[in-house]
Structure formats: C-alpha cells, structure tokens
PDB file of C-alpha atoms in Angstrom:
ATOM      1  CA  MET A 139     -21.627   9.030 -16.133  1.00 41.00           C
ATOM      2  CA  GLU A 140     -22.974  10.472 -12.877  1.00 40.00           C
ATOM      3  CA  SER A 141     -20.909  13.045 -11.156  1.00 39.00           C
ATOM      4  CA  SER A 142     -20.886  11.016  -7.903  1.00 37.00           C
ATOM      5  CA  ILE A 143     -19.118   8.235  -9.722  1.00 42.00           C
ATOM      6  CA  LEU A 144     -16.591  10.512 -11.376  1.00 39.00           C
ATOM      7  CA  ALA A 145     -15.661  12.417  -8.252  1.00 38.00           C
ATOM      8  CA  GLN A 146     -14.250   9.416  -6.368  1.00 43.00           C
ATOM      9  CA  ASP A 147     -10.625  10.602  -6.730  1.00 46.00           C
ATOM     10  CA  GLU A 148      -8.519  13.356  -8.146  1.00 47.00           C
ATOM     11  CA  ARG A 149      -8.309  12.206 -11.712  1.00 46.00           C
ATOM     12  CA  TRP A 150     -12.109  11.793 -11.889  1.00 45.00           C
ATOM     13  CA  ARG A 151     -12.695  15.259 -10.237  1.00 46.00           C
ATOM     14  CA  HIS A 152     -10.615  16.760 -13.094  1.00 48.00           C
ATOM     15  CA  VAL A 153     -12.544  14.777 -15.743  1.00 49.00           C
ATOM     16  CA  GLU A 154     -15.835  15.725 -13.997  1.00 45.00           C
ATOM     17  CA  HIS A 155     -14.997  19.429 -14.192  1.00 43.00           C
ATOM     18  CA  ILE A 156     -14.078  19.285 -17.837  1.00 43.00           C
ATOM     19  CA  VAL A 157     -17.116  17.131 -18.800  1.00 44.00           C
ATOM     20  CA  SER A 158     -19.666  19.096 -16.856  1.00 41.00           C
ATOM     21  CA  HIS A 159     -18.477  22.334 -18.463  1.00 39.00           C
ATOM     22  CA  GLY A 160     -18.319  20.842 -21.970  1.00 39.00           C
ATOM     23  CA  LYS A 161     -14.667  21.694 -22.304  1.00 36.00           C
ATOM     24  CA  LEU A 162     -13.090  18.541 -23.738  1.00 38.00           C
ATOM     25  CA  CYS A 163     -10.560  20.638 -25.670  1.00 37.00           C
ATOM     26  CA  PHE A 164      -7.051  20.586 -24.120  1.00 36.00           C
ATOM     27  CA  GLN A 165      -4.385  17.943 -24.042  1.00 40.00           C
ATOM     28  CA  TRP A 166      -4.858  15.341 -21.383  1.00 41.00           C
ATOM     29  CA  ARG A 167      -1.929  14.612 -19.111  1.00 44.00           C
ATOM     30  CA  THR A 168      -1.248  12.571 -15.948  1.00 47.00           C
ATOM     31  CA  GLY A 169      -1.662  14.372 -12.702  1.00 51.00           C
ATOM     32  CA  GLU A 170       2.019  15.169 -12.375  1.00 54.00           C
ATOM     33  CA  GLU A 171       2.399  16.331 -16.063  1.00 52.00           C
ATOM     34  CA  ARG A 172      -0.724  18.451 -15.572  1.00 50.00           C
ATOM     35  CA  LYS A 173       0.699  20.203 -12.510  1.00 51.00           C
ATOM     36  CA  GLU A 174       3.917  20.824 -14.260  1.00 53.00           C
ATOM     37  CA  GLU A 175       2.351  22.226 -17.336  1.00 49.00           C
ATOM     38  CA  SER A 176      -0.153  24.344 -15.339  1.00 48.00           C
ATOM     39  CA  ALA A 177       2.824  25.788 -13.420  1.00 48.00           C
ATOM     40  CA  ARG A 178       4.354  26.768 -16.770  1.00 48.00           C
ATOM     41  CA  GLY A 179       1.027  28.351 -17.853  1.00 44.00           C
ATOM     42  CA  ARG A 180       0.406  25.838 -20.632  1.00 40.00           C
ATOM     43  CA  LEU A 181      -2.982  24.450 -19.546  1.00 39.00           C
ATOM     44  CA  TYR A 182      -6.014  26.551 -18.764  1.00 36.00           C
ATOM     45  CA  PRO A 183      -8.926  24.337 -17.731  1.00 39.00           C
ATOM     46  CA  GLY A 184     -11.208  27.307 -17.255  1.00 37.00           C
ATOM     47  CA  ASN A 185     -10.500  28.804 -20.696  1.00 36.00           C
ATOM     48  CA  CYS A 186     -11.179  26.351 -23.499  1.00 37.00           C
ATOM     49  CA  SER A 187      -9.820  28.716 -26.130  1.00 36.00           C
ATOM     50  CA  SER A 188      -6.357  28.526 -24.484  1.00 35.00           C
ATOM     51  CA  ALA A 189      -5.634  25.008 -25.416  1.00 41.00           C
ATOM     52  CA  VAL A 190      -1.978  24.093 -25.918  1.00 43.00           C
ATOM     53  CA  ASP A 191      -1.191  25.471 -29.432  1.00 47.00           C
ATOM     54  CA  GLY A 192      -4.882  24.915 -30.293  1.00 48.00           C
ATOM     55  CA  ILE A 193      -4.325  21.171 -30.377  1.00 57.00           C
ATOM     56  CA  SER A 194      -6.271  18.764 -28.273  1.00 63.00           C
ATOM     57  CA  ASP A 195      -6.045  15.000 -27.856  1.00 80.00           C
ATOM     58  CA  PRO A 196      -9.234  13.095 -28.578  1.00 87.00           C
ATOM     59  CA  VAL A 197     -11.379  12.080 -25.549  1.00 92.00           C
ATOM     60  CA  ILE A 198     -13.413   8.983 -26.023  1.00 93.00           C
ATOM     61  CA  ILE A 199     -16.186   8.061 -23.516  1.00 93.00           C
ATOM     62  CA  GLY A 200     -17.705   4.596 -23.786  1.00 92.00           C
ATOM     63  CA  ALA A 201     -17.535   0.916 -23.050  1.00 92.00           C
ATOM     64  CA  MET A 202     -14.670  -1.504 -22.834  1.00 95.00           C
ATOM     65  CA  ILE A 203     -16.104  -4.994 -23.443  1.00 95.00           C
ATOM     66  CA  MET A 204     -14.573  -8.440 -23.432  1.00 96.00           C
ATOM     67  CA  ASP A 205     -15.689 -10.324 -26.508  1.00 96.00           C
ATOM     68  CA  ILE A 206     -15.539 -14.085 -26.411  1.00 97.00           C
ATOM     69  CA  HIS A 207     -15.789 -15.783 -29.767  1.00 96.00           C
ATOM     70  CA  ALA A 208     -16.519 -19.562 -29.747  1.00 95.00           C
ATOM     71  CA  THR A 209     -16.180 -21.441 -33.079  1.00 94.00           C
ATOM     72  CA  PRO A 210     -16.762 -25.161 -33.303  1.00 93.00           C
ATOM     73  CA  SER A 211     -14.442 -27.256 -35.422  1.00 91.00           C
ATOM     74  CA  ILE A 212     -17.244 -29.656 -36.435  1.00 90.00           C
ATOM     75  CA  PRO A 213     -21.073 -29.013 -36.737  1.00 88.00           C
ATOM     76  CA  ALA A 214     -22.513 -28.484 -33.234  1.00 85.00           C
ATOM     77  CA  GLN A 215     -24.960 -30.955 -31.828  1.00 85.00           C
ATOM     78  CA  PRO A 216     -27.699 -29.586 -29.480  1.00 85.00           C
ATOM     79  CA  ARG A 217     -27.202 -30.206 -25.746  1.00 91.00           C
ATOM     80  CA  THR A 218     -23.605 -31.448 -26.147  1.00 92.00           C
ATOM     81  CA  THR A 219     -20.107 -30.006 -25.875  1.00 93.00           C
ATOM     82  CA  THR A 220     -18.490 -29.475 -29.285  1.00 91.00           C
ATOM     83  CA  PRO A 221     -14.761 -29.191 -29.856  1.00 94.00           C
ATOM     84  CA  GLY A 222     -13.598 -25.922 -31.222  1.00 94.00           C
ATOM     85  CA  MET A 223     -11.661 -22.750 -30.543  1.00 95.00           C
ATOM     86  CA  VAL A 224     -12.447 -20.071 -28.047  1.00 96.00           C
ATOM     87  CA  HIS A 225     -10.801 -16.611 -28.352  1.00 96.00           C
ATOM     88  CA  TYR A 226     -10.886 -13.710 -25.906  1.00 97.00           C
ATOM     89  CA  ILE A 227     -10.830 -10.267 -27.683  1.00 95.00           C
ATOM     90  CA  SER A 228     -10.768  -6.721 -26.365  1.00 95.00           C
ATOM     91  CA  GLY A 229     -13.873  -5.036 -27.664  1.00 94.00           C
ATOM     92  CA  GLY A 230     -16.381  -2.290 -27.248  1.00 93.00           C
ATOM     93  CA  VAL A 231     -16.989   0.318 -30.005  1.00 93.00           C
ATOM     94  CA  ALA A 232     -15.423   3.205 -28.009  1.00 93.00           C
ATOM     95  CA  ARG A 233     -12.434   1.020 -27.016  1.00 94.00           C
ATOM     96  CA  ASN A 234     -11.960  -0.066 -30.639  1.00 93.00           C
ATOM     97  CA  ILE A 235     -12.012   3.530 -31.826  1.00 94.00           C
ATOM     98  CA  ALA A 236      -9.515   4.608 -29.213  1.00 92.00           C
ATOM     99  CA  GLU A 237      -7.176   1.812 -30.137  1.00 91.00           C
ATOM    100  CA  CYS A 238      -7.422   2.603 -33.842  1.00 92.00           C
ATOM    101  CA  MET A 239      -6.709   6.240 -33.291  1.00 91.00           C
ATOM    102  CA  THR A 240      -3.641   5.247 -31.376  1.00 90.00           C
ATOM    103  CA  LYS A 241      -2.454   3.191 -34.383  1.00 89.00           C
ATOM    104  CA  LEU A 242      -2.989   6.341 -36.480  1.00 90.00           C
ATOM    105  CA  GLY A 243      -0.649   8.352 -34.218  1.00 88.00           C
ATOM    106  CA  ASN A 244      -3.062  10.001 -31.864  1.00 88.00           C
ATOM    107  CA  LYS A 245      -3.100   9.687 -28.133  1.00 86.00           C
ATOM    108  CA  PRO A 246      -6.677   9.368 -27.082  1.00 90.00           C
ATOM    109  CA  PHE A 247      -7.861   9.590 -23.542  1.00 91.00           C
ATOM    110  CA  MET A 248     -10.402   6.887 -22.841  1.00 92.00           C
ATOM    111  CA  ILE A 249     -13.014   7.335 -20.198  1.00 93.00           C
ATOM    112  CA  SER A 250     -14.638   4.070 -19.263  1.00 93.00           C
ATOM    113  CA  MET A 251     -15.622   1.824 -16.391  1.00 92.00           C
ATOM    114  CA  ILE A 252     -14.683  -1.862 -15.873  1.00 94.00           C
ATOM    115  CA  GLY A 253     -15.291  -4.249 -13.058  1.00 93.00           C
ATOM    116  CA  ASP A 254     -12.503  -5.571 -10.692  1.00 94.00           C
ATOM    117  CA  ASP A 255     -12.946  -9.037 -12.252  1.00 95.00           C
ATOM    118  CA  MET A 256     -11.254 -11.449 -14.702  1.00 96.00           C
ATOM    119  CA  ALA A 257     -12.662  -9.632 -17.780  1.00 96.00           C
ATOM    120  CA  GLY A 258     -11.662  -6.289 -16.334  1.00 96.00           C
ATOM    121  CA  ASN A 259      -8.156  -7.501 -15.621  1.00 96.00           C
ATOM    122  CA  PHE A 260      -7.844  -8.783 -19.219  1.00 96.00           C
ATOM    123  CA  LEU A 261      -8.979  -5.412 -20.742  1.00 96.00           C
ATOM    124  CA  PHE A 262      -7.008  -3.288 -18.315  1.00 96.00           C
ATOM    125  CA  GLY A 263      -3.887  -5.345 -18.883  1.00 95.00           C
ATOM    126  CA  TYR A 264      -4.163  -5.103 -22.621  1.00 93.00           C
ATOM    127  CA  TRP A 265      -4.780  -1.335 -22.546  1.00 92.00           C
ATOM    128  CA  LYS A 266      -1.854  -0.796 -20.204  1.00 92.00           C
ATOM    129  CA  SER A 267       0.529  -3.117 -22.103  1.00 91.00           C
ATOM    130  CA  ALA A 268      -0.224  -1.157 -25.301  1.00 87.00           C
ATOM    131  CA  GLY A 269       1.146   1.949 -23.594  1.00 84.00           C
ATOM    132  CA  LEU A 270      -2.265   3.708 -23.578  1.00 87.00           C
ATOM    133  CA  ALA A 271      -3.414   6.199 -20.944  1.00 88.00           C
ATOM    134  CA  ILE A 272      -5.103   4.339 -17.964  1.00 91.00           C
ATOM    135  CA  GLU A 273      -6.077   7.404 -15.923  1.00 92.00           C
ATOM    136  CA  GLY A 274      -9.584   7.540 -17.358  1.00 92.00           C
ATOM    137  CA  ILE A 275     -10.411   3.910 -16.756  1.00 94.00           C
ATOM    138  CA  GLN A 276     -12.248   3.454 -13.563  1.00 92.00           C
ATOM    139  CA  ARG A 277     -12.192  -0.012 -11.952  1.00 93.00           C
ATOM    140  CA  ARG A 278     -15.043  -0.857  -9.538  1.00 92.00           C
ATOM    141  CA  GLN A 279     -15.832  -3.824  -7.445  1.00 92.00           C
ATOM    142  CA  ASP A 280     -19.604  -3.264  -7.468  1.00 90.00           C
ATOM    143  CA  VAL A 281     -20.005  -3.912 -11.277  1.00 90.00           C
ATOM    144  CA  GLY A 282     -19.087  -6.705 -13.602  1.00 93.00           C
ATOM    145  CA  THR A 283     -17.112  -5.854 -16.721  1.00 95.00           C
ATOM    146  CA  PRO A 284     -19.260  -6.038 -19.798  1.00 95.00           C
ATOM    147  CA  VAL A 285     -18.786  -9.390 -21.701  1.00 96.00           C
ATOM    148  CA  VAL A 286     -20.385 -10.596 -24.967  1.00 96.00           C
ATOM    149  CA  CYS A 287     -20.087 -14.197 -25.924  1.00 97.00           C
ATOM    150  CA  ASN A 288     -20.559 -14.967 -29.602  1.00 96.00           C
ATOM    151  CA  VAL A 289     -21.133 -18.506 -30.597  1.00 94.00           C
ATOM    152  CA  PHE A 290     -20.457 -19.125 -34.298  1.00 94.00           C
ATOM    153  CA  ASP A 291     -21.444 -22.087 -36.438  1.00 90.00           C
ATOM    154  CA  ALA A 292     -18.884 -24.270 -38.378  1.00 83.00           C
ATOM    155  CA  ASN A 293     -19.233 -21.822 -41.359  1.00 86.00           C
ATOM    156  CA  GLY A 294     -18.259 -18.863 -39.179  1.00 88.00           C
ATOM    157  CA  GLU A 295     -21.781 -17.308 -39.085  1.00 93.00           C
ATOM    158  CA  LEU A 296     -23.171 -16.068 -35.846  1.00 95.00           C
ATOM    159  CA  ALA A 297     -25.461 -18.718 -34.303  1.00 93.00           C
ATOM    160  CA  ALA A 298     -26.088 -17.070 -30.907  1.00 93.00           C
ATOM    161  CA  ALA A 299     -24.850 -14.382 -28.656  1.00 95.00           C
ATOM    162  CA  VAL A 300     -25.218 -13.524 -24.929  1.00 95.00           C
ATOM    163  CA  ALA A 301     -24.419 -10.112 -23.607  1.00 94.00           C
ATOM    164  CA  SER A 302     -23.667  -9.304 -19.923  1.00 93.00           C
ATOM    165  CA  VAL A 303     -23.685  -5.566 -19.912  1.00 85.00           C
ATOM    166  CA  GLU A 304     -24.689  -4.487 -16.376  1.00 79.00           C
ATOM    167  CA  ALA A 305     -22.118  -1.742 -16.154  1.00 75.00           C
ATOM    168  CA  ILE A 306     -23.400  -0.030 -19.380  1.00 78.00           C
ATOM    169  CA  VAL A 307     -27.020  -0.330 -18.351  1.00 78.00           C
ATOM    170  CA  ARG A 308     -26.390   0.939 -14.821  1.00 75.00           C
ATOM    171  CA  PHE A 309     -24.188   3.937 -15.620  1.00 69.00           C
ATOM    172  CA  ASN A 310     -25.345   4.974 -19.054  1.00 63.00           C
TER     173      ASN A 310
END
C-alpha cells in the first residue's frame, strides 16, 4: 500500500511507521490501549527487540473479498434465468487466514482496504461481529470492494466466475 493511503489518519500513520521500517513485531492495540501501554513502558515502536515479552500478534496484509456462490437447482439453460441458491460469503485469502488464526486462539491484526459499498458493509459487519480488530481495515468511497461471483453447475462444479477486483489492482 502506498504511504499516502496509509497516512490518512492516526491509526494508519502508526501502521505506516511500522510497515515502512519493517518492524511488524509487537502486539497491536487500539489507540487508547497503545497510549496506556506506552506510558507504562510496555511498547517500544522504535526498538523491535523490545516487544512485549517477546510475543507479537500476527499482522496480515491482504484482500477482503465478498464471494458470491450461485448454484442452480436444475441444469441451467443458456440465456435464461435458472432457479437455485445464491450465497454471500466472506472471502479473500488474507481474510480467511486471519479468521482461521482467530479460531486457533490468535488475535491477528488485519490490514486491508474495502469500499464504502454493500459488499464492504457485509465484510466489515461480519468482521466486527466476530469481535476482530477493525482498526486496520480502511474503508474508502473511491474504490469498490472486491467481489468474485462463482457460478456452479448442477453438479457443483465451477461453470464460470467473474471477478471485480479494482481495489486490489489499484493499490497492490
């Protein structure tokens, strides 16, 4: 991510400093918790070897993508609407890894960008409702949230897919 994107507010300035110096090695906290711990001398952003007890939370940088899975209940006929099921799923490799790490007891800090749109609201709401840190997720009005629509055949095999990944292409 470009530093001009990251430096838009306080949380991103903090992330920018750490990323630009390659020091992703101390526990991530909210702004208030970080201030309290810094006051107690527990966090040392300028000195990577002084991480809290040598333990650091994982930092995951990558995409959050809405996956749409469409599966017909009968064989599809070309150029017609086919009855079936449509499911909206939180996806993206980095997002999936962060969620799995949480299920294993870790507290990853996800750095990602989503649009201020329906897909972004879906992903952000799911992330927040799961109790995961939202400070590293930047919401922007000038990009669309990445969406992948997978169309399966009646046997469950992938028949076609369309990917709208402007945010990934623009800011990768």
